[in-house]
PDB file of C-alpha atoms in Angstrom:
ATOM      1  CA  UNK W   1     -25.455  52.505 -39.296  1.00 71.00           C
ATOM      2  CA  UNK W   2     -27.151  51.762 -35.683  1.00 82.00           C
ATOM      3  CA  UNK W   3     -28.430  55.216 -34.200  1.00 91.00           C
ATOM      4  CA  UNK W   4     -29.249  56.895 -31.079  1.00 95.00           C
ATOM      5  CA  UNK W   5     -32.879  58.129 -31.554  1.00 96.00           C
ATOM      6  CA  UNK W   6     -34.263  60.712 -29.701  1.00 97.00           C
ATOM      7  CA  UNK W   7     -37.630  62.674 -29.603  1.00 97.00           C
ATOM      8  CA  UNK W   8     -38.852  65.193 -30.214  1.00 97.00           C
ATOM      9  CA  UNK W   9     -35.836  67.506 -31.687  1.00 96.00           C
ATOM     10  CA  UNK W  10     -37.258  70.458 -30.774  1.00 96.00           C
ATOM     11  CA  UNK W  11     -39.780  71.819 -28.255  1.00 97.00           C
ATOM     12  CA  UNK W  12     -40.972  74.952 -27.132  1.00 97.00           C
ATOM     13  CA  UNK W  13     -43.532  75.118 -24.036  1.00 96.00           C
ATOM     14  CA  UNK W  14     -44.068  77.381 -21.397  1.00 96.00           C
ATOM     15  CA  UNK W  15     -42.983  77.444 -17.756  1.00 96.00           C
ATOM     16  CA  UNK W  16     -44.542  74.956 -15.405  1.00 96.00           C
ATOM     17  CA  UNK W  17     -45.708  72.687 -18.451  1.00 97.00           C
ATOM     18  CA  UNK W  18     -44.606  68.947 -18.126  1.00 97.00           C
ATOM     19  CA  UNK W  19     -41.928  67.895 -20.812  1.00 98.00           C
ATOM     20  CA  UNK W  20     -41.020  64.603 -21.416  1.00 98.00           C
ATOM     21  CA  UNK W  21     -37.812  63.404 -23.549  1.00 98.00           C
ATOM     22  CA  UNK W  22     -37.349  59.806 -25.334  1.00 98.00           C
ATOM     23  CA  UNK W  23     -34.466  58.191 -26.633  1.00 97.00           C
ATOM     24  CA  UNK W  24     -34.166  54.737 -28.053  1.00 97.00           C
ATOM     25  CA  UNK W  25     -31.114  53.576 -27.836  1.00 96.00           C
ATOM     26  CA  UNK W  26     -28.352  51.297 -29.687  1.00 95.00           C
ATOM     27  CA  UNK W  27     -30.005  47.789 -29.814  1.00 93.00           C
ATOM     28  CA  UNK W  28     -27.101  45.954 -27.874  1.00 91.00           C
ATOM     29  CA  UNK W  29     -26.168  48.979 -25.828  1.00 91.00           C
ATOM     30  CA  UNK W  30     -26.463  48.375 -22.023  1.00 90.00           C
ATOM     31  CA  UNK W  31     -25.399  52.138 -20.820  1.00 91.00           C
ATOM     32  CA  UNK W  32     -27.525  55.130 -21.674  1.00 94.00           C
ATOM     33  CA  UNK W  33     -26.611  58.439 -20.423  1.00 94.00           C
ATOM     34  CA  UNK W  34     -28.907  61.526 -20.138  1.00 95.00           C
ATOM     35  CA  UNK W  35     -26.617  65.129 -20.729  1.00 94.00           C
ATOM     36  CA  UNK W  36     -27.216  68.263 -20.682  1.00 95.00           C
ATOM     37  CA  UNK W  37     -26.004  71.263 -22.923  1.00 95.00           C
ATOM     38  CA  UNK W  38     -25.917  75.190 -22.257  1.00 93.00           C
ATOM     39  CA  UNK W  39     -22.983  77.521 -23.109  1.00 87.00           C
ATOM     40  CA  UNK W  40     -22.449  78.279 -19.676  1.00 87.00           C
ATOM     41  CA  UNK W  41     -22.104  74.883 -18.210  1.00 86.00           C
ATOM     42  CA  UNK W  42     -20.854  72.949 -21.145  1.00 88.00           C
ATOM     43  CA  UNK W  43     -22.105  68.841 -20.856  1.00 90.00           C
ATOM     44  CA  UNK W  44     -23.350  68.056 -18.018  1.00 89.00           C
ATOM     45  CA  UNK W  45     -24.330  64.494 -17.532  1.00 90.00           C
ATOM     46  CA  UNK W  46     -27.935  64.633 -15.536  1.00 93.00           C
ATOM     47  CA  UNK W  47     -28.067  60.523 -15.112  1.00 92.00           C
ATOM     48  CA  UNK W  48     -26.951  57.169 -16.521  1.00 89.00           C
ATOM     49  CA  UNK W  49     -28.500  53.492 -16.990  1.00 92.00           C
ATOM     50  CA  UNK W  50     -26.513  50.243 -16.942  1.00 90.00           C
ATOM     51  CA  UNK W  51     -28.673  46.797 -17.860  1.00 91.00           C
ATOM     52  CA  UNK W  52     -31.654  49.616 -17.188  1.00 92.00           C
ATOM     53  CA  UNK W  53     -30.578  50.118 -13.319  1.00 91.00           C
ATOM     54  CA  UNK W  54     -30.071  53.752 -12.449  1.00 90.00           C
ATOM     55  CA  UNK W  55     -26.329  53.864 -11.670  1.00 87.00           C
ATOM     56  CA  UNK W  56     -26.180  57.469 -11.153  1.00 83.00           C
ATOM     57  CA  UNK W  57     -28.490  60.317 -11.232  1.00 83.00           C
ATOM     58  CA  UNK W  58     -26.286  63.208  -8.949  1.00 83.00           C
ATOM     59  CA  UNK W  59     -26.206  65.694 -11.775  1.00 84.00           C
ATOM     60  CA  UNK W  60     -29.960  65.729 -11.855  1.00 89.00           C
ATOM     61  CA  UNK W  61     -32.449  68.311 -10.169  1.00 86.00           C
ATOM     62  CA  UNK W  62     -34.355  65.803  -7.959  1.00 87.00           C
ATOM     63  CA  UNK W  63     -37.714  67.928  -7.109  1.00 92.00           C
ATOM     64  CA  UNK W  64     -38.428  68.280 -10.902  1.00 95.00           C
ATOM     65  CA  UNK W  65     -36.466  65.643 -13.256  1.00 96.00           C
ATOM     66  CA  UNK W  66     -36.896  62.063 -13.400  1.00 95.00           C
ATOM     67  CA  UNK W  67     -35.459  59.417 -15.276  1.00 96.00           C
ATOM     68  CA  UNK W  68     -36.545  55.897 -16.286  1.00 95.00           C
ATOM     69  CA  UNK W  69     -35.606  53.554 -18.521  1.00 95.00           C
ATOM     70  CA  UNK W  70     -39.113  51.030 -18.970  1.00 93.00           C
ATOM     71  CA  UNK W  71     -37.719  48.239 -20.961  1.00 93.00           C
ATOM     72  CA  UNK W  72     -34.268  48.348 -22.928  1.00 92.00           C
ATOM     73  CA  UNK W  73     -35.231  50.326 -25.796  1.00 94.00           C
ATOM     74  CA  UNK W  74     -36.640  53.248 -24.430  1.00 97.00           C
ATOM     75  CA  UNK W  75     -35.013  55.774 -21.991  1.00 97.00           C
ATOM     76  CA  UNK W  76     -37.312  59.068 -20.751  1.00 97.00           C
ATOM     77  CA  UNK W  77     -36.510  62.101 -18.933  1.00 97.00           C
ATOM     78  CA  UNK W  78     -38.642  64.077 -17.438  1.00 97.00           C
ATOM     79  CA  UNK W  79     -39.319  67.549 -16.175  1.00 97.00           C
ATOM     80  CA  UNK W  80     -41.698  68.536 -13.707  1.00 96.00           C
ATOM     81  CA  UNK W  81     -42.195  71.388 -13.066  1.00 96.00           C
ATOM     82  CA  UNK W  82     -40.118  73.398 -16.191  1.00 96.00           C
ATOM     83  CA  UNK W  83     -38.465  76.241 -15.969  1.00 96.00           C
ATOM     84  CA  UNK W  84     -36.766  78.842 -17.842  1.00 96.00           C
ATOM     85  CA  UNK W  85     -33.743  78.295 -16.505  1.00 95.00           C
ATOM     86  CA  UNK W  86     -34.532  74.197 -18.125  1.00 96.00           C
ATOM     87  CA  UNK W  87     -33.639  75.513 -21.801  1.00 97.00           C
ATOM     88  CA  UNK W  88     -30.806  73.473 -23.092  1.00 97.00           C
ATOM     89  CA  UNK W  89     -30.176  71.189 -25.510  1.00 97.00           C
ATOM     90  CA  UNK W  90     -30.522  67.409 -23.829  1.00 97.00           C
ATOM     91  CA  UNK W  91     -28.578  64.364 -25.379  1.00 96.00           C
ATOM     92  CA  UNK W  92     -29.269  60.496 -24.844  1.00 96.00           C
ATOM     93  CA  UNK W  93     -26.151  58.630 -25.127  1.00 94.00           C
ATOM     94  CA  UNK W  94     -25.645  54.677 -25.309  1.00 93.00           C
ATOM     95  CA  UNK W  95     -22.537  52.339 -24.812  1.00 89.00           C
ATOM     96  CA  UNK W  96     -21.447  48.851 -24.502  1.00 85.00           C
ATOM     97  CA  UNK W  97     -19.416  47.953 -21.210  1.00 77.00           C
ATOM     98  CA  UNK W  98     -18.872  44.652 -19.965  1.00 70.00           C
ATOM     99  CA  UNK W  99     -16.032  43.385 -17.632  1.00 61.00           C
ATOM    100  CA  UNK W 100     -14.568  47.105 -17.316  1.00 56.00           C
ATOM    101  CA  UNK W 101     -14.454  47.361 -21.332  1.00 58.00           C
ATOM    102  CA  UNK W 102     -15.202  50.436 -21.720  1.00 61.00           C
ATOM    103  CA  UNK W 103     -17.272  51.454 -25.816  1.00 69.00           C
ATOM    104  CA  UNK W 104     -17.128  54.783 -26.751  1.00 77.00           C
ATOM    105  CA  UNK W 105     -20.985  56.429 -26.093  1.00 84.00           C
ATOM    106  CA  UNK W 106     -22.699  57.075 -28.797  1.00 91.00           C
ATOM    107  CA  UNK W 107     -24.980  60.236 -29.290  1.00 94.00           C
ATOM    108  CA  UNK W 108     -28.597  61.234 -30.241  1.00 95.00           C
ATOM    109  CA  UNK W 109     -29.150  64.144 -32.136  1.00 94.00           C
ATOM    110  CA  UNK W 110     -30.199  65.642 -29.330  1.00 96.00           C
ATOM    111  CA  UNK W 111     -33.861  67.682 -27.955  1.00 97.00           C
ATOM    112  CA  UNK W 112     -33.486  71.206 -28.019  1.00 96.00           C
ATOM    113  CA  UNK W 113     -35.640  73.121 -25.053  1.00 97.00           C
ATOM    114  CA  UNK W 114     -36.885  75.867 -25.135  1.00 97.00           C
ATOM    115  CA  UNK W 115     -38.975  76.965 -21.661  1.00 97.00           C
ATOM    116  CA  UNK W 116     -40.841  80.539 -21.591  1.00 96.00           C
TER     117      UNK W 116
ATOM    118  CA  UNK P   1     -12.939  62.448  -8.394  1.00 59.00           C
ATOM    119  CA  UNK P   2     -11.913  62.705 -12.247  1.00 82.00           C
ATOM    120  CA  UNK P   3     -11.062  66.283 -13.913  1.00 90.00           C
ATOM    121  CA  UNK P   4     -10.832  66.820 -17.627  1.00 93.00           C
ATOM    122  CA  UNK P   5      -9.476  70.277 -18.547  1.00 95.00           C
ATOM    123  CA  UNK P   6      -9.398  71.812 -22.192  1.00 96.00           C
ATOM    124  CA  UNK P   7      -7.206  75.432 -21.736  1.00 95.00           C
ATOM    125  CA  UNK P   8      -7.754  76.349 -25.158  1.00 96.00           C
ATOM    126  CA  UNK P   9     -11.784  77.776 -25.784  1.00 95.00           C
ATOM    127  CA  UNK P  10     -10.946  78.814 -29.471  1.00 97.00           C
ATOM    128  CA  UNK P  11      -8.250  77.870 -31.864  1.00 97.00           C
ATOM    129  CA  UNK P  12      -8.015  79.114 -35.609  1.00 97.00           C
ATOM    130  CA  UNK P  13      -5.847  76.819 -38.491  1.00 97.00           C
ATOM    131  CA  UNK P  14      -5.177  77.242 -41.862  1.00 97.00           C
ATOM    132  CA  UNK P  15      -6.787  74.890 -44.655  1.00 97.00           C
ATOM    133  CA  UNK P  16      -4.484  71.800 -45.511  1.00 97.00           C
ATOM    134  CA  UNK P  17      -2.106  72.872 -42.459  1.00 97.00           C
ATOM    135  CA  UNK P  18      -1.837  71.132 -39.068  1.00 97.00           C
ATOM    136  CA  UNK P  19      -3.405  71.929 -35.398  1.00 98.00           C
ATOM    137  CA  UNK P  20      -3.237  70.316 -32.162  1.00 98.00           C
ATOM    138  CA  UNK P  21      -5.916  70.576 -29.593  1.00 98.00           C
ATOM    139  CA  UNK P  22      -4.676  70.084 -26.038  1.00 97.00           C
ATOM    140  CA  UNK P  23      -5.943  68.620 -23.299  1.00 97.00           C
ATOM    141  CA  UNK P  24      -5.064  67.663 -19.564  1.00 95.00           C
ATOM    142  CA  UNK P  25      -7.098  65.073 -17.280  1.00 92.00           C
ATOM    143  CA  UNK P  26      -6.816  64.062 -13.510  1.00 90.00           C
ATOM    144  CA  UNK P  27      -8.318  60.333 -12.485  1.00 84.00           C
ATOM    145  CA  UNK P  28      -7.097  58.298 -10.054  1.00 81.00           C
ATOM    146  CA  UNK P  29      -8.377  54.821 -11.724  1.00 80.00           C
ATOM    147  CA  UNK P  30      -5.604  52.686 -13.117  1.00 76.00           C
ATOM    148  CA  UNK P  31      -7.811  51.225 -16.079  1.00 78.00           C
ATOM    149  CA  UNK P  32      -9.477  54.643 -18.381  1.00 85.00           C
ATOM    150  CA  UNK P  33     -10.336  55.507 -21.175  1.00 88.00           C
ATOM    151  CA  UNK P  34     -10.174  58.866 -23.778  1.00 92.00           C
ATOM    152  CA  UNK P  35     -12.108  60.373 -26.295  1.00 93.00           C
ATOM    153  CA  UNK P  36     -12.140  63.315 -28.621  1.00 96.00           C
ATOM    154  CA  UNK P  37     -16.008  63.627 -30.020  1.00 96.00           C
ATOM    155  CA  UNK P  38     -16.439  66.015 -32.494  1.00 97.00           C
ATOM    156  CA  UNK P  39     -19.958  68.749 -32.590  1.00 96.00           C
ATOM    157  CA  UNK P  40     -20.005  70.665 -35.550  1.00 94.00           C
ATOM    158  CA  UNK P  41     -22.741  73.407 -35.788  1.00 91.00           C
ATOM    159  CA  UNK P  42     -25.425  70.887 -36.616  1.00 89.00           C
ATOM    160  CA  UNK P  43     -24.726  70.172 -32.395  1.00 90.00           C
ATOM    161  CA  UNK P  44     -24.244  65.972 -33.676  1.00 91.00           C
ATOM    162  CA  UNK P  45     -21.804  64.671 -31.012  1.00 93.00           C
ATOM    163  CA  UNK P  46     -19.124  62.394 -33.330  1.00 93.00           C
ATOM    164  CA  UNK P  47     -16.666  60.091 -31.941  1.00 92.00           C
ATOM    165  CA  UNK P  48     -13.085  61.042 -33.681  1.00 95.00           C
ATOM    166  CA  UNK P  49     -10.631  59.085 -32.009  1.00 94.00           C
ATOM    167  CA  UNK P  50     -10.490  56.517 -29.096  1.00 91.00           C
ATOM    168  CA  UNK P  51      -7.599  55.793 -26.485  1.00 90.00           C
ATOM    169  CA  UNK P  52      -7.598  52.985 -23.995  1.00 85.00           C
ATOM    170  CA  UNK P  53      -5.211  54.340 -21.068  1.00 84.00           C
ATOM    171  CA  UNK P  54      -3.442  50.680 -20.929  1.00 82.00           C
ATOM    172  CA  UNK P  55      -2.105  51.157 -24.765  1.00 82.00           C
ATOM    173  CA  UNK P  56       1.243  53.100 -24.779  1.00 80.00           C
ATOM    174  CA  UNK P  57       0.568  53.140 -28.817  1.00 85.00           C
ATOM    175  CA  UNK P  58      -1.044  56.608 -29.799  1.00 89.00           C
ATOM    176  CA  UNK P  59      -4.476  55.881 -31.613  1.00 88.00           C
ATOM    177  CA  UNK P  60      -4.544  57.019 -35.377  1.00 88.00           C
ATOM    178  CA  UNK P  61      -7.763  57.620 -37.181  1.00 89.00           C
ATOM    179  CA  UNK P  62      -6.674  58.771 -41.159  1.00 93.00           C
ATOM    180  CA  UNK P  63      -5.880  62.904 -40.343  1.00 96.00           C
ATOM    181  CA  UNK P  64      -6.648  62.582 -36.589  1.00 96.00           C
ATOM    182  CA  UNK P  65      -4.503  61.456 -34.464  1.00 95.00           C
ATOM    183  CA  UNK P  66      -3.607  61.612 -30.363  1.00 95.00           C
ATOM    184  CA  UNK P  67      -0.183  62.310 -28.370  1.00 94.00           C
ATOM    185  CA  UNK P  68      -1.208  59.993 -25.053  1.00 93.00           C
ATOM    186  CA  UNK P  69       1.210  61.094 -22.590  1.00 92.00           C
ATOM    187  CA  UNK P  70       0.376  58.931 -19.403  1.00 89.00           C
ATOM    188  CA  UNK P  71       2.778  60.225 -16.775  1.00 89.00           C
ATOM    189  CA  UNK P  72       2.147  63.890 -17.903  1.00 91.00           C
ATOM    190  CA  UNK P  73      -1.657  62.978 -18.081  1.00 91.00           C
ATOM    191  CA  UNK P  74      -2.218  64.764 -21.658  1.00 93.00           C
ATOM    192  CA  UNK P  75      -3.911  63.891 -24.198  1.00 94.00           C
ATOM    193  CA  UNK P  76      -4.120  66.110 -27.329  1.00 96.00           C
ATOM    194  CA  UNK P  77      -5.574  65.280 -30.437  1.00 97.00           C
ATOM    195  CA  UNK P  78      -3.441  66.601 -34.001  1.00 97.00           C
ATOM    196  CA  UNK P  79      -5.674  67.177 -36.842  1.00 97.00           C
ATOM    197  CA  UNK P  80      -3.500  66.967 -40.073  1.00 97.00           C
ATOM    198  CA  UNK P  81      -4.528  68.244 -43.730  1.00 97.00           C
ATOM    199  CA  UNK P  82      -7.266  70.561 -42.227  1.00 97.00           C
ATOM    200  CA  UNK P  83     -10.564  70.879 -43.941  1.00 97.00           C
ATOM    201  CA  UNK P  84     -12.788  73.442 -44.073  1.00 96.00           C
ATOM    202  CA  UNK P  85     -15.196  70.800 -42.789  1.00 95.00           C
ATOM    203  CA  UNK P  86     -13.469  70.139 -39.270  1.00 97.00           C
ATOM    204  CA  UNK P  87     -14.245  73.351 -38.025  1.00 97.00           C
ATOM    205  CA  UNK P  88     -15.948  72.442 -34.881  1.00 97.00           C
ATOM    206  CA  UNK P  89     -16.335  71.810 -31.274  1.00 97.00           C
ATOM    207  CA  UNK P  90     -13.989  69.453 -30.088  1.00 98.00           C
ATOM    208  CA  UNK P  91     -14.658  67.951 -26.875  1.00 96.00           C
ATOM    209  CA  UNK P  92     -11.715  65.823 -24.540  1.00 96.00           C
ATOM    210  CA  UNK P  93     -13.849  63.063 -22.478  1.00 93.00           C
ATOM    211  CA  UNK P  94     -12.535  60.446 -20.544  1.00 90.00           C
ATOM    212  CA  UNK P  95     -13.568  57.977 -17.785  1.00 84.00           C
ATOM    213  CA  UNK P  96     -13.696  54.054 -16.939  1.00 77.00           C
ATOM    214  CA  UNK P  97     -16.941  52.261 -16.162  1.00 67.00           C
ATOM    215  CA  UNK P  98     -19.187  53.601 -18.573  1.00 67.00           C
ATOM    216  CA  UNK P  99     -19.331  56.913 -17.732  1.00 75.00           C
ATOM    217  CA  UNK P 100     -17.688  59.856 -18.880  1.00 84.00           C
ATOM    218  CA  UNK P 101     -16.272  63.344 -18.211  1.00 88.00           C
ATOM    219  CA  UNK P 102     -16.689  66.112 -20.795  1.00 91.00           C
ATOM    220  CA  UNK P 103     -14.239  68.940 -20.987  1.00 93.00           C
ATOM    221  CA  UNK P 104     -15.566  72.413 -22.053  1.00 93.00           C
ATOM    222  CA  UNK P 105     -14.699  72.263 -25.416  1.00 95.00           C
ATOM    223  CA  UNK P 106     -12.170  74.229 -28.119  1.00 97.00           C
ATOM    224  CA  UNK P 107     -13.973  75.532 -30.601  1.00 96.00           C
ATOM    225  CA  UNK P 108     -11.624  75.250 -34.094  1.00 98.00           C
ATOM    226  CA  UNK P 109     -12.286  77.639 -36.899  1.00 97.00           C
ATOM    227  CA  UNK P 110     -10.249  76.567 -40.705  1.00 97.00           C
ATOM    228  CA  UNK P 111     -10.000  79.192 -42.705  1.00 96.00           C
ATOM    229  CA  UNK P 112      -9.591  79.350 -46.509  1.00 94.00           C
TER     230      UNK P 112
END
């Protein structure tokens, strides 16, 4: 079965380190979605990609994450500087939409964070 | 703006019996879609069941199964035959356009 792949799936750095996340997603997919987990906020989605255009990126810190996607199988986000208050566990998502069809997104594994 | 609201954080279910998870959304688009993913304690986010808002059918997948009720704007999802391996998150998520909205979750515990 096609997967979501992201990397690494676990990282532990200190506070005001750079961290960068990957994700390769679903050869085929056009959307990729960036979330973000924590117990108090639930998912969260922090950005999202259609056809590699950034389509919406309101749920994302602006002074310290960025997201890109370089070419169609790779999607990073990045966080600059990190914080404590960063630790979560991030999932890429990819989809399929064309002509208002809407494919169910598909998960990564996720990258869990861990900033001291 | 689009709302999707899950009332119920924990629910409990007795193997081999039956539970329904509930869930409410608000959207004003005319063309949406809904989801139930699934995140058991290995945190995996799996798709369980799909709903396209234009289908008046309710979407079966084997135990799982959905009670669409468009006017009412519910959705709940009916797990039937519990296993000990459904305990879980279960997330509500719906949208159009690509992009979805996550409820908070229900956390369903089976017991023996």
């Amino acid at each position: 079965d096609a997967r979501v792949t992201q990397t690494p799936r676990h990282k532990v750095t200190e506070m005001g380190q750079e961290v960068t996340m990957r994700c390769q997603p679903i050869l085929g997919h056009n959307t990729v979605f960036w979330y973000r987990q924590t117990m108090m906020q639930g998912l969260e989605l922090l950005a999202y990609f259609r056809n590699r255009a950034p389509l919406d990126d309101s749920g994302m810190p602006k002074d310290r994450f960025s997201a890109e996607m370089p070419d169609a199988t790779l999607a990073t986000l990045k966080i600059q500087p990190s914080e404590p208050r960063d630790s979560a566990v991030y999932f890429c998502a990819s989809g399929r939409t064309s002509g208002g069809s809407n494919q169910p997104q598909h998960f990564g594994d996720g990258t869990r964070l861990s900033i001291l | 703006a689009q709302t999707v609201t899950q009332s119920q954080p924990e629910m409990s279910v007795q193997e081999a019996e039956t539970v329904t998870l509930s869930c409410t959304y608000d959207t004003s688009e005319s063309d949406y879609y809904l989801f139930w993913y699934k995140q058991p304690p290995s945190r995996q986010m799996i798709l369980v069941i799909r709903q396209e808002a234009y289908k008046q059918q309710n979407a079966t997948e084997n135990r799982f199964s959905v009670n669409f009720q468009k006017a009412a704007k519910s959705f709940s999802l009916k797990i039937s035959d519990s296993q000990l391996g459904d305990a879980a998150m279960y997330f509500c998520a719906g949208g159009s356009q690509g992009n979805l909205i996550f409820g908070k979750g229900t956390k369903l515990s089976v017991k023996p």
